[in-house]
Amino acid sequence: MSRLAYVNGRYVRHADAAVHIEDRGYQFGDGVYEVCEIRDRAIIDLDLHLDRLDRSLSELRIVMPMSRAALTAVLREVARENRVRDGLVYIQVTRGVARRDHYFPVPAPRPALVVTARSLDRRKGEAAANEGIAVITRPDERWARVDIKTTGLLPNVLAKQAAREAGAREAWLVDRDGYVTEGGSTNAWIVTADGALVTRPAERGILRGITRTVLLKAAEAAGLRVEERPFTVAEAKAAREAFVTAASTIVMPVVRIDDAPVGAGRPGPFALSLRGGFHEHAQHTPI
Ligand code: PDD
């Protein structure tokens, strides 16, 4: 079966899907995106992702080219047509096509909208979670507005590639004061010796992850103690547990930070039980 994508109003074969060479997303990274999990043929936390998409767009003064209802129909269609049971749906909106010039084009072009979906093997995710992943630490060299989910991800790409070359899955980015901001494509968490969940407050220094938001609610419902505060690399290395969250990984235990094992060097009970219970707290929109 050939894959299908949605590009600017049309459903096209994935292999033939293309945007113009002067799309501002291509030339300037002038666009935003969202990634939602699909699980058991349902889009997870769609409303929260679309709320964040609206916020990212308004921060960049890009006007969404279709209504939320129409976009939801496209997402469901692309997911269904690609027969995704478990996987991801990707939404990208750029400022559109215009002669290359840094200023916003006048009149504003129609923003370019792309939607793709792909399957993921859930067993592989479970196997990774049962093993836990390694992370390395890298300086956070990104711009100051990482709260906007833009396609300008070069520092994230370089940090994650460095992680891969070091035999790790993720890079934890570290600010000038030695505090972890977040992962290259995930939010970062630790569990302290006395059992508190710690994650950095979602100010401008990190992306306010949807998985993070929902997990905070789940943790509260479970009566866990949560501290939204920055933590250092040293504190993370001495923590009882560590994990990362994202739509693409849900809760993924971290068992090594640089060369230091975290806790017993195995996924811990906090991470595994939060992972196991996550979807009970999530919104499910059937595709
Ligand atoms: N990344 N921080 C960064 C820098 C991210 O890129 C992401 C998501 C997150 C977690 O956000 P959420 O829980 O809403 O997925 C945090 C997506 C999955 C990606 O770029 O593929």
XYZ file of C-alpha atoms and ligand atoms in Angstrom:
308
model
C 0.000 0.000 0.000
C 1.429 3.412 -0.908
C 1.471 6.075 1.746
C -0.648 9.166 1.443
C -0.002 12.740 2.571
C -2.068 15.905 2.687
C -0.385 18.909 1.050
C -2.108 22.265 0.638
C -5.585 21.045 -0.026
C -4.816 17.767 -1.774
C -4.283 14.161 -0.785
C -1.235 12.919 -2.688
C 0.991 9.882 -2.749
C 3.636 10.354 -0.064
C 6.381 9.645 -2.609
C 5.119 12.497 -4.829
C 4.291 14.989 -2.064
C 6.215 18.250 -2.492
C 6.235 21.909 -1.526
C 7.656 24.855 -3.456
C 11.388 25.665 -3.227
C 10.508 29.116 -1.892
C 8.338 27.848 0.920
C 9.404 29.899 3.925
C 9.543 26.795 6.053
C 12.241 25.459 3.756
C 14.168 28.735 3.496
C 13.811 30.218 6.982
C 12.355 27.538 9.238
C 9.401 29.947 9.286
C 6.789 27.459 10.409
C 5.454 25.383 13.254
C 4.487 21.765 13.776
C 2.795 19.251 16.023
C 3.279 15.525 16.530
C 0.408 13.519 18.037
C 0.462 9.919 19.092
C -1.999 7.522 17.468
C -2.851 4.583 19.660
C -5.449 1.903 19.028
C -6.721 4.007 16.109
C -7.266 7.124 18.195
C -5.418 10.440 18.183
C -4.150 11.150 21.683
C -4.767 14.539 23.317
C -5.768 16.152 20.036
C -7.396 19.226 21.603
C -4.300 20.067 23.637
C -2.069 19.660 20.569
C -4.347 21.881 18.489
C -4.442 24.479 21.283
C -0.646 24.545 21.278
C -0.599 24.739 17.467
C -2.879 27.795 17.665
C -0.572 29.380 20.211
C 2.586 28.703 18.150
C 0.905 30.151 15.049
C -0.292 33.255 16.834
C 3.182 33.882 18.314
C 4.490 33.930 14.718
C 1.420 35.758 13.360
C 0.603 32.989 10.893
C -3.121 32.489 10.269
C -4.264 28.869 10.269
C -5.531 28.113 6.745
C -8.484 25.957 7.870
C -10.878 25.502 10.750
C -10.175 23.124 13.605
C -13.014 20.868 12.472
C -11.623 20.706 8.921
C -8.095 20.057 10.194
C -9.361 17.287 12.454
C -11.076 15.696 9.445
C -7.780 15.828 7.501
C -5.815 14.291 10.376
C -8.296 11.455 10.703
C -8.357 10.896 6.953
C -4.553 10.767 6.632
C -4.272 8.438 9.623
C -7.018 6.169 8.274
C -5.767 6.131 4.690
C -2.328 5.099 5.938
C -3.958 2.403 8.065
C -2.220 3.578 11.198
C -3.270 1.691 14.282
C -0.329 2.824 16.426
C 1.994 5.576 15.295
C 2.205 9.317 14.816
C 0.447 12.034 12.884
C 2.507 15.085 11.913
C 1.107 18.565 11.175
C 3.225 21.353 9.742
C 2.135 24.895 8.945
C 4.541 27.379 7.377
C 4.067 31.018 6.429
C 3.783 29.927 2.806
C 5.542 30.598 -0.486
C 7.049 33.984 -1.378
C 10.143 35.476 -3.035
C 12.997 35.139 -0.554
C 13.027 38.187 1.686
C 13.219 38.141 5.466
C 10.223 40.452 6.069
C 6.776 38.908 6.282
C 5.500 38.831 2.666
C 2.833 41.420 1.726
C 0.179 40.461 0.942
C 0.446 37.409 3.198
C 0.604 34.176 1.159
C -1.661 31.303 2.029
C 0.082 29.335 4.800
C 1.274 25.912 3.652
C -0.239 22.937 5.477
C 1.195 19.431 5.384
C -0.111 16.383 7.246
C 1.558 12.973 7.270
C 1.066 9.850 9.367
C 3.099 6.765 9.956
C 2.886 3.541 11.874
C 5.204 2.640 14.715
C 5.751 -0.798 16.183
C 4.359 -0.537 19.702
C 6.355 -3.571 20.780
C 9.580 -1.715 20.011
C 8.505 1.171 22.246
C 7.645 -1.262 25.024
C 10.979 -3.060 24.612
C 12.854 0.261 24.828
C 10.875 1.225 27.933
C 11.661 -2.075 29.600
C 15.376 -1.570 28.953
C 15.488 2.174 29.538
C 17.500 4.610 27.464
C 20.778 6.457 27.882
C 21.051 10.235 27.576
C 24.035 12.504 27.199
C 24.218 16.120 28.332
C 24.969 18.965 25.936
C 24.920 22.751 26.242
C 21.536 24.226 25.329
C 22.438 26.372 22.327
C 18.917 27.114 21.149
C 17.173 30.461 20.752
C 15.182 32.021 23.586
C 11.681 31.136 22.268
C 11.747 27.344 22.435
C 8.251 27.567 23.929
C 7.101 27.967 20.295
C 7.106 24.631 18.472
C 8.906 25.792 15.334
C 10.455 23.646 12.626
C 13.776 25.400 13.296
C 15.315 22.430 15.087
C 18.972 22.500 14.071
C 20.423 22.635 17.616
C 18.105 19.760 18.559
C 19.227 17.793 15.501
C 22.909 18.311 16.319
C 22.443 17.390 19.981
C 20.469 14.256 19.167
C 23.001 13.191 16.557
C 25.772 13.627 19.159
C 23.702 11.411 21.458
C 23.398 8.733 18.815
C 27.143 8.841 18.142
C 27.734 8.410 21.881
C 25.456 5.356 21.984
C 22.576 7.238 23.640
C 18.988 7.925 22.543
C 18.490 11.468 23.744
C 20.485 14.578 24.612
C 19.569 16.542 27.719
C 20.200 20.206 27.094
C 21.812 22.159 29.917
C 21.542 25.904 30.518
C 24.438 28.178 31.490
C 23.822 27.616 35.186
C 24.095 23.834 34.915
C 20.357 23.132 34.997
C 18.714 20.712 32.570
C 16.208 22.454 30.315
C 14.748 19.506 28.355
C 15.673 16.821 25.870
C 16.274 17.375 22.157
C 12.711 16.193 21.483
C 11.391 15.363 24.954
C 10.765 16.895 28.380
C 13.077 15.783 31.203
C 12.051 14.496 34.628
C 13.702 13.018 37.704
C 12.452 11.264 40.833
C 14.281 12.362 43.984
C 15.450 10.035 46.746
C 12.365 10.947 48.795
C 10.000 10.206 45.914
C 9.180 13.649 44.471
C 8.694 14.052 40.728
C 10.717 16.995 39.481
C 10.424 18.720 36.110
C 11.370 22.180 34.964
C 8.588 24.792 34.965
C 7.216 25.433 31.491
C 8.376 28.964 30.978
C 10.165 30.137 27.868
C 13.160 27.837 28.453
C 11.319 24.683 27.394
C 8.466 23.493 25.244
C 5.323 22.936 27.304
C 4.959 19.288 26.323
C 1.447 17.934 26.059
C 2.609 14.617 27.518
C 4.138 16.628 30.368
C 0.862 18.487 30.980
C -1.209 15.308 31.040
C 1.345 13.468 33.165
C 1.318 16.263 35.743
C -2.436 15.732 36.075
C -1.995 11.957 36.277
C 0.672 12.353 38.974
C -1.592 14.649 40.948
C -4.476 12.188 40.658
C -2.173 9.444 41.946
C -1.267 11.593 44.951
C 2.395 11.889 43.931
C 4.435 14.859 45.061
C 5.409 17.063 42.129
C 7.956 19.856 42.183
C 8.049 22.097 39.129
C 11.558 23.464 39.478
C 14.849 23.292 37.592
C 17.294 20.478 38.492
C 21.010 20.207 37.828
C 22.859 17.470 35.970
C 24.475 16.438 39.273
C 21.061 16.106 40.931
C 19.813 14.050 37.999
C 22.789 11.700 38.180
C 22.127 11.166 41.885
C 18.356 10.741 41.388
C 16.399 7.597 42.146
C 14.888 7.594 38.666
C 14.830 9.692 35.545
C 12.637 9.676 32.476
C 11.602 11.664 29.438
C 8.165 12.401 27.997
C 6.909 13.168 24.486
C 4.065 12.155 22.212
C 6.535 9.898 20.412
C 7.823 8.107 23.527
C 5.122 8.645 26.198
C 7.074 8.012 29.415
C 10.518 6.592 28.635
C 12.795 5.605 31.536
C 16.349 6.991 31.501
C 18.872 4.583 33.011
C 22.149 6.349 32.219
C 23.158 10.007 32.099
C 26.548 10.468 30.426
C 28.574 7.738 32.133
C 26.563 7.535 35.337
C 23.852 4.926 35.906
C 20.626 6.396 37.304
C 19.508 4.611 40.481
C 19.925 0.896 39.981
C 20.587 1.397 36.270
C 17.206 -0.102 35.419
C 13.790 1.430 34.717
C 12.185 2.284 38.035
C 8.657 1.833 39.384
C 7.637 5.490 39.094
C 8.450 5.705 35.388
C 6.952 2.334 34.561
C 3.726 2.882 36.444
C 3.291 6.407 35.024
C 3.857 4.937 31.579
C 1.363 2.150 32.203
C -1.347 4.512 33.428
C -0.762 7.434 31.080
C -3.484 6.756 28.534
C -6.186 6.550 31.183
C -5.650 10.286 31.641
C -5.397 11.151 27.950
C -8.097 12.205 25.483
C -8.770 9.688 22.675
C -10.206 10.894 19.350
C -11.049 7.908 17.101
C -9.640 8.193 13.579
N 8.844 16.547 20.170
N 10.492 19.247 24.078
C 10.842 19.278 22.782
C 12.017 20.100 22.378
C 10.112 18.546 21.835
O 10.464 18.604 20.541
C 9.016 17.761 22.266
C 8.182 16.957 21.307
C 8.693 17.748 23.631
C 7.535 16.965 24.168
O 6.299 17.522 23.778
P 4.991 16.620 23.635
O 4.806 15.923 24.929
O 3.916 17.595 23.347
O 5.247 15.667 22.486
C 9.442 18.508 24.509
C 8.134 15.896 19.100
C 7.548 14.595 19.523
C 9.038 15.797 17.896
O 9.703 16.795 17.618
O 9.084 14.754 17.240
